[in-house]
Short mmCIF file of C-alpha atoms in Angstrom, two decimals:
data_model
loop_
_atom_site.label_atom_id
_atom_site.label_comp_id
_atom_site.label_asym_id
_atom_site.label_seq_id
_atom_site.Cartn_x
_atom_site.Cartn_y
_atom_site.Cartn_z
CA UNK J 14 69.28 31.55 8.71
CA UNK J 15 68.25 28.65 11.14
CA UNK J 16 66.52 28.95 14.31
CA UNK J 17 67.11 26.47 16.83
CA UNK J 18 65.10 25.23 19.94
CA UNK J 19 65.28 22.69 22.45
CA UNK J 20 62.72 21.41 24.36
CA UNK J 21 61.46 23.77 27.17
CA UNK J 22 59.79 22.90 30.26
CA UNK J 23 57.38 25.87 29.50
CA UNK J 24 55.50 27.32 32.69
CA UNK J 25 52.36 29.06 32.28
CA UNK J 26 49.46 29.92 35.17
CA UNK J 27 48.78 27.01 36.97
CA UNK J 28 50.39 24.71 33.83
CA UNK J 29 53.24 23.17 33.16
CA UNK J 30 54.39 20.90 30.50
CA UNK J 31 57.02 20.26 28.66
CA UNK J 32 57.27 20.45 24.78
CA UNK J 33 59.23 20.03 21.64
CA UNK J 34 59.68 23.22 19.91
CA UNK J 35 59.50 23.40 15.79
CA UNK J 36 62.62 23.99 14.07
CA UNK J 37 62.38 26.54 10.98
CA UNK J 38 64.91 27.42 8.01
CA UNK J 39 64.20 30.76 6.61
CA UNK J 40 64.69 29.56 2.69
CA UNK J 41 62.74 33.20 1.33
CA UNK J 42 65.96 34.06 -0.63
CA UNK J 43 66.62 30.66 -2.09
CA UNK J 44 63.24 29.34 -2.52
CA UNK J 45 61.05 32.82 -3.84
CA UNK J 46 61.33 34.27 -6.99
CA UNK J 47 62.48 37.84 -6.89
CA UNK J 48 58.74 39.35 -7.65
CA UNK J 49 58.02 38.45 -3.83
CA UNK J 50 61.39 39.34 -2.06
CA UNK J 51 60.82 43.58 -3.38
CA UNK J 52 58.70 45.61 -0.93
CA UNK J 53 55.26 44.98 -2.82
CA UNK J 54 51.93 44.85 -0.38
CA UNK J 55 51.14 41.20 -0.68
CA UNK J 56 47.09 41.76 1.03
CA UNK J 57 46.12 37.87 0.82
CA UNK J 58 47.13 34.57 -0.28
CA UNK J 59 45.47 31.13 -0.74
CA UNK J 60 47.21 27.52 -1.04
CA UNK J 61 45.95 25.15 -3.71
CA UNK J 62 47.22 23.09 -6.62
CA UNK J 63 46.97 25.63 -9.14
CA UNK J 64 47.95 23.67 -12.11
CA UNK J 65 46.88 20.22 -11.05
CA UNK J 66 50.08 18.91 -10.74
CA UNK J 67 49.84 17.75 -7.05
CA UNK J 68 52.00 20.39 -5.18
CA UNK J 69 50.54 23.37 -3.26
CA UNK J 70 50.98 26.90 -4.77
CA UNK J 71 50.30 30.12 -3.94
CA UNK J 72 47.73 32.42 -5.01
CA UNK J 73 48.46 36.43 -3.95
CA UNK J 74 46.43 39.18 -3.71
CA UNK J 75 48.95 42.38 -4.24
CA UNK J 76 47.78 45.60 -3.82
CA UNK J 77 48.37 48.42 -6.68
CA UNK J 78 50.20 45.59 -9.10
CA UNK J 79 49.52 42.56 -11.00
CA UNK J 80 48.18 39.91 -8.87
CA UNK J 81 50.82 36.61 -8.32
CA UNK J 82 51.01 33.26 -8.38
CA UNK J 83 53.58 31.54 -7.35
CA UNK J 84 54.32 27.96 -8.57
CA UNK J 85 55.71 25.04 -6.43
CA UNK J 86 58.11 22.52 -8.24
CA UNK J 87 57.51 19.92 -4.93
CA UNK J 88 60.13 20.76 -2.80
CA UNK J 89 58.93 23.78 -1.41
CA UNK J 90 60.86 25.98 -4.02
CA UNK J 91 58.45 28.81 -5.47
CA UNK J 92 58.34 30.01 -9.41
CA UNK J 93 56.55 33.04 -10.36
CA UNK J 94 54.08 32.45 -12.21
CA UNK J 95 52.18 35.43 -12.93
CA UNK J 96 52.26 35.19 -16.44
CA UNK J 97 49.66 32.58 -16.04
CA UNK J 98 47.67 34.86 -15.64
CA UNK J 99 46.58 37.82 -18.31
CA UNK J 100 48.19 41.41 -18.27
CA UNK J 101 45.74 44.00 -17.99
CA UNK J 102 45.24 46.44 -20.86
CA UNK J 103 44.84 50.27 -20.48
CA UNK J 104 42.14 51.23 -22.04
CA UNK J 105 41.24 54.39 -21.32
CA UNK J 106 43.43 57.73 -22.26
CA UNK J 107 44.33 59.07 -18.49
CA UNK J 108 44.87 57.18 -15.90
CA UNK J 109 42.05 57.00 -13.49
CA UNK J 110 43.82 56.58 -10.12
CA UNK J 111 47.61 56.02 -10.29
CA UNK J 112 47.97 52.70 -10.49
CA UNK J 113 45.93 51.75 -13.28
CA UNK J 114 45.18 49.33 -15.35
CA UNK J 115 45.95 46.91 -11.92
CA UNK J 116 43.91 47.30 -8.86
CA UNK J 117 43.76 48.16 -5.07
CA UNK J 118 43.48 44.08 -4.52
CA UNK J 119 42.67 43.06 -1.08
CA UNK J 120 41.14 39.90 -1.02
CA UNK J 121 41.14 36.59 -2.80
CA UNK J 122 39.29 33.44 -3.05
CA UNK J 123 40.33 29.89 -4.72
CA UNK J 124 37.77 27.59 -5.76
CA UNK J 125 36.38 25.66 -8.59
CA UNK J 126 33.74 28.34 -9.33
CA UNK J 127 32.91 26.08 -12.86
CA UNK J 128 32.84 22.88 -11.58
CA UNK J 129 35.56 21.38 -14.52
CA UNK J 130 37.65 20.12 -11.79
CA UNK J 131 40.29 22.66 -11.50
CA UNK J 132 40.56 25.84 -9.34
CA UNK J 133 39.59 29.54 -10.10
CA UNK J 134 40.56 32.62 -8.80
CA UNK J 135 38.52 35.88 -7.54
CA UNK J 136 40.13 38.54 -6.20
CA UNK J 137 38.07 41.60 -4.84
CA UNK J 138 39.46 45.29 -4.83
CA UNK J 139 38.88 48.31 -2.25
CA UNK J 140 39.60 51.65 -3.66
CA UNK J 141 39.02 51.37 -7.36
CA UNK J 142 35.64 48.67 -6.74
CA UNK J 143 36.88 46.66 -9.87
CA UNK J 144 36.82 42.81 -8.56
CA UNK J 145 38.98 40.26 -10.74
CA UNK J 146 37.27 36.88 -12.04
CA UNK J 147 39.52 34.42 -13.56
CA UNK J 148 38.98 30.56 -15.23
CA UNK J 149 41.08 27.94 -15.23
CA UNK J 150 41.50 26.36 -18.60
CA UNK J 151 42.93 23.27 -16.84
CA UNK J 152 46.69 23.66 -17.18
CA UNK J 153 46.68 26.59 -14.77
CA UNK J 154 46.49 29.36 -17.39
CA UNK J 155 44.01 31.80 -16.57
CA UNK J 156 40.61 33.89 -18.65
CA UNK J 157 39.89 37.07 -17.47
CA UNK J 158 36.07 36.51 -17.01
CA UNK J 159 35.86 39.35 -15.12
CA UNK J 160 32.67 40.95 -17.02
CA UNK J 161 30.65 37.77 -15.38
CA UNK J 162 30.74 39.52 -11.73
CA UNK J 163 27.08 41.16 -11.01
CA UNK J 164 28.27 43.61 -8.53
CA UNK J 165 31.07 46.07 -7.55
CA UNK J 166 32.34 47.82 -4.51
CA UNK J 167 34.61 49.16 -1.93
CA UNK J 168 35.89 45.60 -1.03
CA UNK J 169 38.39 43.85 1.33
CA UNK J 170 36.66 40.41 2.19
CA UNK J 171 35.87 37.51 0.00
CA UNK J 172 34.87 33.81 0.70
CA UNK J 173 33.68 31.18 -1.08
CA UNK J 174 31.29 27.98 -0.06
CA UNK J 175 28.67 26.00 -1.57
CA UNK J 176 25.95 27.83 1.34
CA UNK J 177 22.66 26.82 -0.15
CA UNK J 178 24.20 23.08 -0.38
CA UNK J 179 23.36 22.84 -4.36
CA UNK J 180 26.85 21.42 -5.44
CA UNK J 181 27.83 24.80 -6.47
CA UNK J 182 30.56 27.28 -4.81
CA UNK J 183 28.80 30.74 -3.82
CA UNK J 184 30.33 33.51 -2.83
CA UNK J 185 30.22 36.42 -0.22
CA UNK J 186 32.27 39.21 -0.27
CA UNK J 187 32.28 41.89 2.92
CA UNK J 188 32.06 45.76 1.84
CA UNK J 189 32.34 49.42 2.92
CA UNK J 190 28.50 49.18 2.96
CA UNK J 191 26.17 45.89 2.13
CA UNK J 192 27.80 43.42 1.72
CA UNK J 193 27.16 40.30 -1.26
CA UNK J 194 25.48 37.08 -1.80
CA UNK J 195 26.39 36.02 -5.32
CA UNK J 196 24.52 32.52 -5.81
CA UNK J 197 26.31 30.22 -8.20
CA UNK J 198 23.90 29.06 -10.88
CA UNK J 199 25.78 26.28 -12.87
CA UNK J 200 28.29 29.04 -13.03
CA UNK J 201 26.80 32.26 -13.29
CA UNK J 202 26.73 34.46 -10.35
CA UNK J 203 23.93 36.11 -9.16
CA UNK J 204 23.54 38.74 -7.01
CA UNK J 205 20.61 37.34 -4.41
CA UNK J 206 22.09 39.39 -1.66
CA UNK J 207 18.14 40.81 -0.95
CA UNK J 208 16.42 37.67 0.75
CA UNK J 209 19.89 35.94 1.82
CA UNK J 210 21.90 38.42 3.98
CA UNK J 211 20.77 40.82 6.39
CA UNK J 212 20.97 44.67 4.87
CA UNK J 213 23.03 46.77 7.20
CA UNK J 214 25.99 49.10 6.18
CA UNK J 215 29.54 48.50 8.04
CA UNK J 216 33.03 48.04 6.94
CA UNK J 217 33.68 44.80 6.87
CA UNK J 218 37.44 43.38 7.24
CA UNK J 219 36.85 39.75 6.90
CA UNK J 220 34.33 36.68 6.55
CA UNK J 221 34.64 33.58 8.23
CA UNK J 222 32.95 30.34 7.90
CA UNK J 223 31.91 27.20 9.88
CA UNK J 224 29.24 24.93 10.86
CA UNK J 225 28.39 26.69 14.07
CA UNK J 226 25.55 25.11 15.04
CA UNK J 227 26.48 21.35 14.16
CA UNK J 228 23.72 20.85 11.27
CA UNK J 229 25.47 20.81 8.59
CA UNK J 230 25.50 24.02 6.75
CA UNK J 231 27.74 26.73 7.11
CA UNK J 232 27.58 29.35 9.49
CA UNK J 233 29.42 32.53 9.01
CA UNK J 234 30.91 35.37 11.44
CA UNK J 235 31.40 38.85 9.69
CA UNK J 236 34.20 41.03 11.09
CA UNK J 237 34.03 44.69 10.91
CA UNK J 238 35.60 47.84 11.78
CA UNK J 239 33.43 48.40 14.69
CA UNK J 240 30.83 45.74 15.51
CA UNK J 241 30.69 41.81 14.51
CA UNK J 242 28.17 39.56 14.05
CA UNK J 243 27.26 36.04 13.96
CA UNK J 244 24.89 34.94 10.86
CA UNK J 245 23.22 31.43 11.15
CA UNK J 246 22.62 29.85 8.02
CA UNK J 247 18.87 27.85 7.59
CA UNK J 248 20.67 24.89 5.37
CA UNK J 249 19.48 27.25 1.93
CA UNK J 250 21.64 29.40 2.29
CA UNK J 251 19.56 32.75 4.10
CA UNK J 252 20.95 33.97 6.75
CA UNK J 253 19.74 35.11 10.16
CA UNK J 254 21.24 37.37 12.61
CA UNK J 255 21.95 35.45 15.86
CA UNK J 256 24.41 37.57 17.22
CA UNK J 257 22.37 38.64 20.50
CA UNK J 258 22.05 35.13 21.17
CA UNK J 259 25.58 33.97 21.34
CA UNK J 260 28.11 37.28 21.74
CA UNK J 261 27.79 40.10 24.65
CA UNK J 262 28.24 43.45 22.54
CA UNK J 263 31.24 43.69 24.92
CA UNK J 264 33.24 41.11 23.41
CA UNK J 265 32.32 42.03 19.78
CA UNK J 266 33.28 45.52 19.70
CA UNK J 267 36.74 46.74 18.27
CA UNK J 268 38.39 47.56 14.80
CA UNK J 269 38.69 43.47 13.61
CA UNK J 270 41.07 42.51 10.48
CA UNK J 271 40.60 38.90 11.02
CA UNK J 272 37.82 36.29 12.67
CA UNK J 273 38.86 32.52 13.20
CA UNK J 274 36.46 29.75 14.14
CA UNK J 275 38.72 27.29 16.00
CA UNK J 276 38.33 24.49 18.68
CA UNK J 277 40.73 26.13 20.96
CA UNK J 278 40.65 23.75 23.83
CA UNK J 279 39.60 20.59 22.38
CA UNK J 280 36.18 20.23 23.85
CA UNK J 281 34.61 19.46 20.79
CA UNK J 282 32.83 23.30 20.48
CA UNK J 283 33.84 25.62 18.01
CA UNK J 284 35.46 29.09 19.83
CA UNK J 285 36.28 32.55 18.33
CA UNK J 286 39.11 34.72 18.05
CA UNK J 287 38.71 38.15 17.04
CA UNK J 288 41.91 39.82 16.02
CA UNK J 289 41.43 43.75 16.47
CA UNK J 290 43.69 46.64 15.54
CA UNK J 291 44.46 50.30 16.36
CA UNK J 292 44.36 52.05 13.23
CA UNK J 293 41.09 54.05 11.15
CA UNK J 294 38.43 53.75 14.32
CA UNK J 295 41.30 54.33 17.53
CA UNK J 296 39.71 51.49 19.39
CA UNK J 297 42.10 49.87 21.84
CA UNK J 298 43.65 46.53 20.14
CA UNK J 299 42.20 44.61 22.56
CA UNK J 300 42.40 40.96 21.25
CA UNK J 301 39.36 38.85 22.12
CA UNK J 302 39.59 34.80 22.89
CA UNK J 303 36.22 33.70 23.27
CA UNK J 304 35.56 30.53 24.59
CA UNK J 305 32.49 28.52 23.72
CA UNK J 306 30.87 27.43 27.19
CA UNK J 307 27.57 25.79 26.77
CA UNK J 308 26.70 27.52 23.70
CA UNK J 309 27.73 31.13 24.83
CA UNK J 310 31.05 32.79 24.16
CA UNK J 311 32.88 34.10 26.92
CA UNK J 312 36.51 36.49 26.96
CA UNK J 313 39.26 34.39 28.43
CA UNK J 314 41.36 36.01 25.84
CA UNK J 315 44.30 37.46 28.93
CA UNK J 316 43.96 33.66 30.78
CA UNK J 317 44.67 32.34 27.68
CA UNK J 318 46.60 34.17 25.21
CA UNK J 319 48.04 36.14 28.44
CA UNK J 320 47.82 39.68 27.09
CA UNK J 321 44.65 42.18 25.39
CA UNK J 322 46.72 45.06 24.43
CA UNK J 323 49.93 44.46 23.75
CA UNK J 324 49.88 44.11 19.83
CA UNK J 325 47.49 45.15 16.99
CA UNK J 326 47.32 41.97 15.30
CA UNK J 327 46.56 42.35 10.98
CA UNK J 328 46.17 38.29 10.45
CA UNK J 329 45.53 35.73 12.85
CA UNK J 330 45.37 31.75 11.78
CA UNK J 331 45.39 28.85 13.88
CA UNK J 332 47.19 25.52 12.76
CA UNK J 333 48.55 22.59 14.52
CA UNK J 334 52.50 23.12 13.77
CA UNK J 335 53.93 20.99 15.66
CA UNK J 336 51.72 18.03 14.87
CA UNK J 337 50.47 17.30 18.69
CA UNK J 338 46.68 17.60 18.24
CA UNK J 339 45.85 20.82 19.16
CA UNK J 340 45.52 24.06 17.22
CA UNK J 341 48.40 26.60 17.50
CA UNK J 342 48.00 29.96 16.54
CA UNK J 343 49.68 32.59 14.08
CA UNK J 344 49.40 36.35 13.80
CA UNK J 345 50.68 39.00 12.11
CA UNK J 346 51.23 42.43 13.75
CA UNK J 347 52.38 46.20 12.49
CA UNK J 348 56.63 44.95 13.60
CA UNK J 349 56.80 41.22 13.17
CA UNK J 350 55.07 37.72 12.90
CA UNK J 351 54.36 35.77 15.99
CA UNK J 352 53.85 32.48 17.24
CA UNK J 353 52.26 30.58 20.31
CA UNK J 354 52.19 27.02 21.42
CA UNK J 355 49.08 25.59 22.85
CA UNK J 356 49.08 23.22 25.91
CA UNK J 357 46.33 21.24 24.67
CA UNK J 358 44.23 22.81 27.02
CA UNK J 359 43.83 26.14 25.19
CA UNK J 360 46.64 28.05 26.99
CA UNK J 361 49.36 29.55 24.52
CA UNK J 362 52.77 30.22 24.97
CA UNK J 363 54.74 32.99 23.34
CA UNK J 364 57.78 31.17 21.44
CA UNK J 365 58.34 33.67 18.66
CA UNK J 366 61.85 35.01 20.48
CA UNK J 367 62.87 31.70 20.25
CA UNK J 368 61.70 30.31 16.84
CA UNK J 369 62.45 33.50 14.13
CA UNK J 370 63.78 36.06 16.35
CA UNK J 371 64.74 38.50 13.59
CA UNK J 372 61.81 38.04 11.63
CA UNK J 373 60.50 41.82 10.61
CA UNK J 374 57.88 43.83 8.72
CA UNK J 375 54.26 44.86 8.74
CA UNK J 376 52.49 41.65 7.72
CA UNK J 377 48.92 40.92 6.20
CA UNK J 378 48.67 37.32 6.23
CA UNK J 379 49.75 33.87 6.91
CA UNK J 380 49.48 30.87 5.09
CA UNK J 381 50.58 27.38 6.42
CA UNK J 382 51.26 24.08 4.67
CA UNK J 383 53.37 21.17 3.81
CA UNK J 384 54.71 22.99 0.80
CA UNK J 385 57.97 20.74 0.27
CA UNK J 386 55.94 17.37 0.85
CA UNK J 387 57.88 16.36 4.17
CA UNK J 388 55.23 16.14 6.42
CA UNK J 389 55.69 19.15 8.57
CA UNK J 390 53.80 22.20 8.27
CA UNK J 391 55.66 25.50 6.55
CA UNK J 392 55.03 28.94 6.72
CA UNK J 393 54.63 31.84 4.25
CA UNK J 394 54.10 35.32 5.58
CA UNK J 395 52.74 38.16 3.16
CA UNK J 396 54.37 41.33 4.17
CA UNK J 397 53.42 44.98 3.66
CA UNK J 398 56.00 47.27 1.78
CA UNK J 399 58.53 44.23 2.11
CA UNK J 400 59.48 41.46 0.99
CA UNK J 401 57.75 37.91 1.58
CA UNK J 402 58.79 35.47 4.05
CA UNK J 403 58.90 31.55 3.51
CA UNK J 404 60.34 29.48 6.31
CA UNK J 405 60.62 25.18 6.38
CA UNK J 406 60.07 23.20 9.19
CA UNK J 407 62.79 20.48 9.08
CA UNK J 408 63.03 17.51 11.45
CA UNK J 409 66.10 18.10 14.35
#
């Protein structure tokens, strides 16, 4: 199915401007392999050239089920290739939850962990706390190296950096409880969470991570299911607590799946976007746009985005789609993917009734890229007990 637009002369509060509008083809039925298009819960995804032949594929974390990857032959067409990677083996005599020998994946990261040149995976798992550690052997075949990882956990955030600026890839990953600092050490992880993080219990949804503070080491924002925080890295990699100092509590409470850094309105400062759902702690959804003013983050999320309540939002990403300069944004709620324009000034415009109008499903995340090598930016939604979603952006 294709959806159309013209260009609008869009009118917003005390804006308007006119804009071309991106033109999509929904290609999921001819361009995904059937493992994607049955109602599986794909959790997470990452883009990278999985077996180093130039074109983006897709890395997916699926809950209860083998994990996927999905190969990209260069024009945007998707293979499965999940028999790169190894089946798991059951090894005990009864089953110790019901979908065993696979796990509750959540979360997953993409990086080369090894430092060969090629990218690994590490995918981290909620209910049954067993996390997933694979090695590239170059070719994009993959060794379950999973024995390597120092720690385990109720898990549902992973992300992976060089933090302490060594040349090495480090990871964090965000718990039901402490959350992890594994330091790469020429390839061994180890767990140096004591020293590095702060030790506080929460349920953390999501890690995020920038160079807040402009010198040159990243910064990181933890999302969780009832207070965030801001955590500003000393260039080693330790972490302080500098919440206070940047975020009212008001604008950091709320049940967050997702945290974005972003330079919403082009000034140069990084903002935040928290998006918040209605779902284990019965906190209002209210989505929170905070603006960066002079080193202090302030809500401007209903000037903005020009609603708080209206949708819990699972995902939230923001990309330049239409290639004008300034950072769109993405989300994923409970009923349907959305998208919104920005003005250049920071001010978004709904277009989603007018871009994939029929477009349905719970969905978990978004990834966007130039998957068929055109020069526009595609889209791949990961769904929740449906099917996967890839749509094209084609010139008019």
């Amino acid at each position: 199915m294709k959806y159309y637009l013209q260009s609008l002369f869009i009118i917003f509060p005390s804006l308007v401007f006119c804009q071309e509008l991106p033109f999509f083809v929904n290609q999921s039925s001819q361009n995904l392999p059937e493992i994607v298009l049955q109602p599986t819960n794909t959790m997470d995804m990452r883009v990278g050239d999985v077996n180093g032949d130039g074109f983006p594929d897709l890395v997916l974390a699926v809950e209860f089920f083998k994990n996927i990857i999905l190969i990209n032959d260069g024009t945007g067409k998707f293979l499965d290739g999940s028999h790169r990677l190894p089946d798991k083996k059951a090894v005990l005599n009864e089953d110790p939850y019901p979908y065993y020998p696979y796990h509750d994946s959540e979360d997953v990261a993409l990086e080369d962990f090894d430092n060969d040149g090629d990218l690994d995976i590490l995918i981290v798992t909620e209910d049954d706390e067993t996390n997933e550690y694979y090695l590239n052997d170059g070719k994009g075949y993959f060794e379950d190296v999973s024995h390597q990882l120092p720690v385990k956990g109720v898990s549902n955030a992973v992300i992976a950096h060089d933090f302490d600026n060594d040349g090495w890839i480090d990871v964090m990953i965000g718990n039901n409880g402490q959350n992890y600092y594994l330091k790469n050490d020429h390839g061994k992880f180890l767990n140096e969470t004591n020293g590095r993080l702060p030790l506080r219990n929460d349920i953390t949804q999501d890690l995020e991570a920038n160079d807040f503070d402009k010198d040159v080491d990243l910064d990181l924002i933890v999302a969780n299911e009832h207070e965030n925080y801001l955590l500003i890295n000393d260039g080693t990699g330790k972490f302080e607590d500098a919440t206070t100092k940047y975020i009212n509590k008001e604008y950091r409470n709320g049940e967050t799946r997702e945290a974005d850094f972003a330079d919403i309105n082009g000034d140069g400062e990084v903002d935040l976007y928290f998006a918040n759902v209605n779902l284990f702690q019965k906190y209002e959804p209210v989505q929170s746009l905070l603006i960066n003013i002079n080193g202090k983050f302030v809500d401007e999320t209903l000037d903005r985005l020009g609603f708080t309540d209206l949708h819990s939002v699972l995902d939230a990403d923001f990309v330049d789609i239409d290639n004008d300069g300034d950072l769109d944004l993405f989300y994923q709620t409970f009923e349907r993917p959305r998208i919104f324009l920005n003005d250049g000034k920071g001010y978004f415009k709904d277009i989603t009734e007018n871009t994939f109008p029929e477009l349905r499903g719970m969905g978990m995340d978004i990834e966007v890229a130039d998957f068929n090598g055109d020069g526009l930016m595609d889209i791949y939604f990961g769904n929740f007990k449906t099917g996967d979603n890839l749509l094209l952006q084609v010139r008019k």
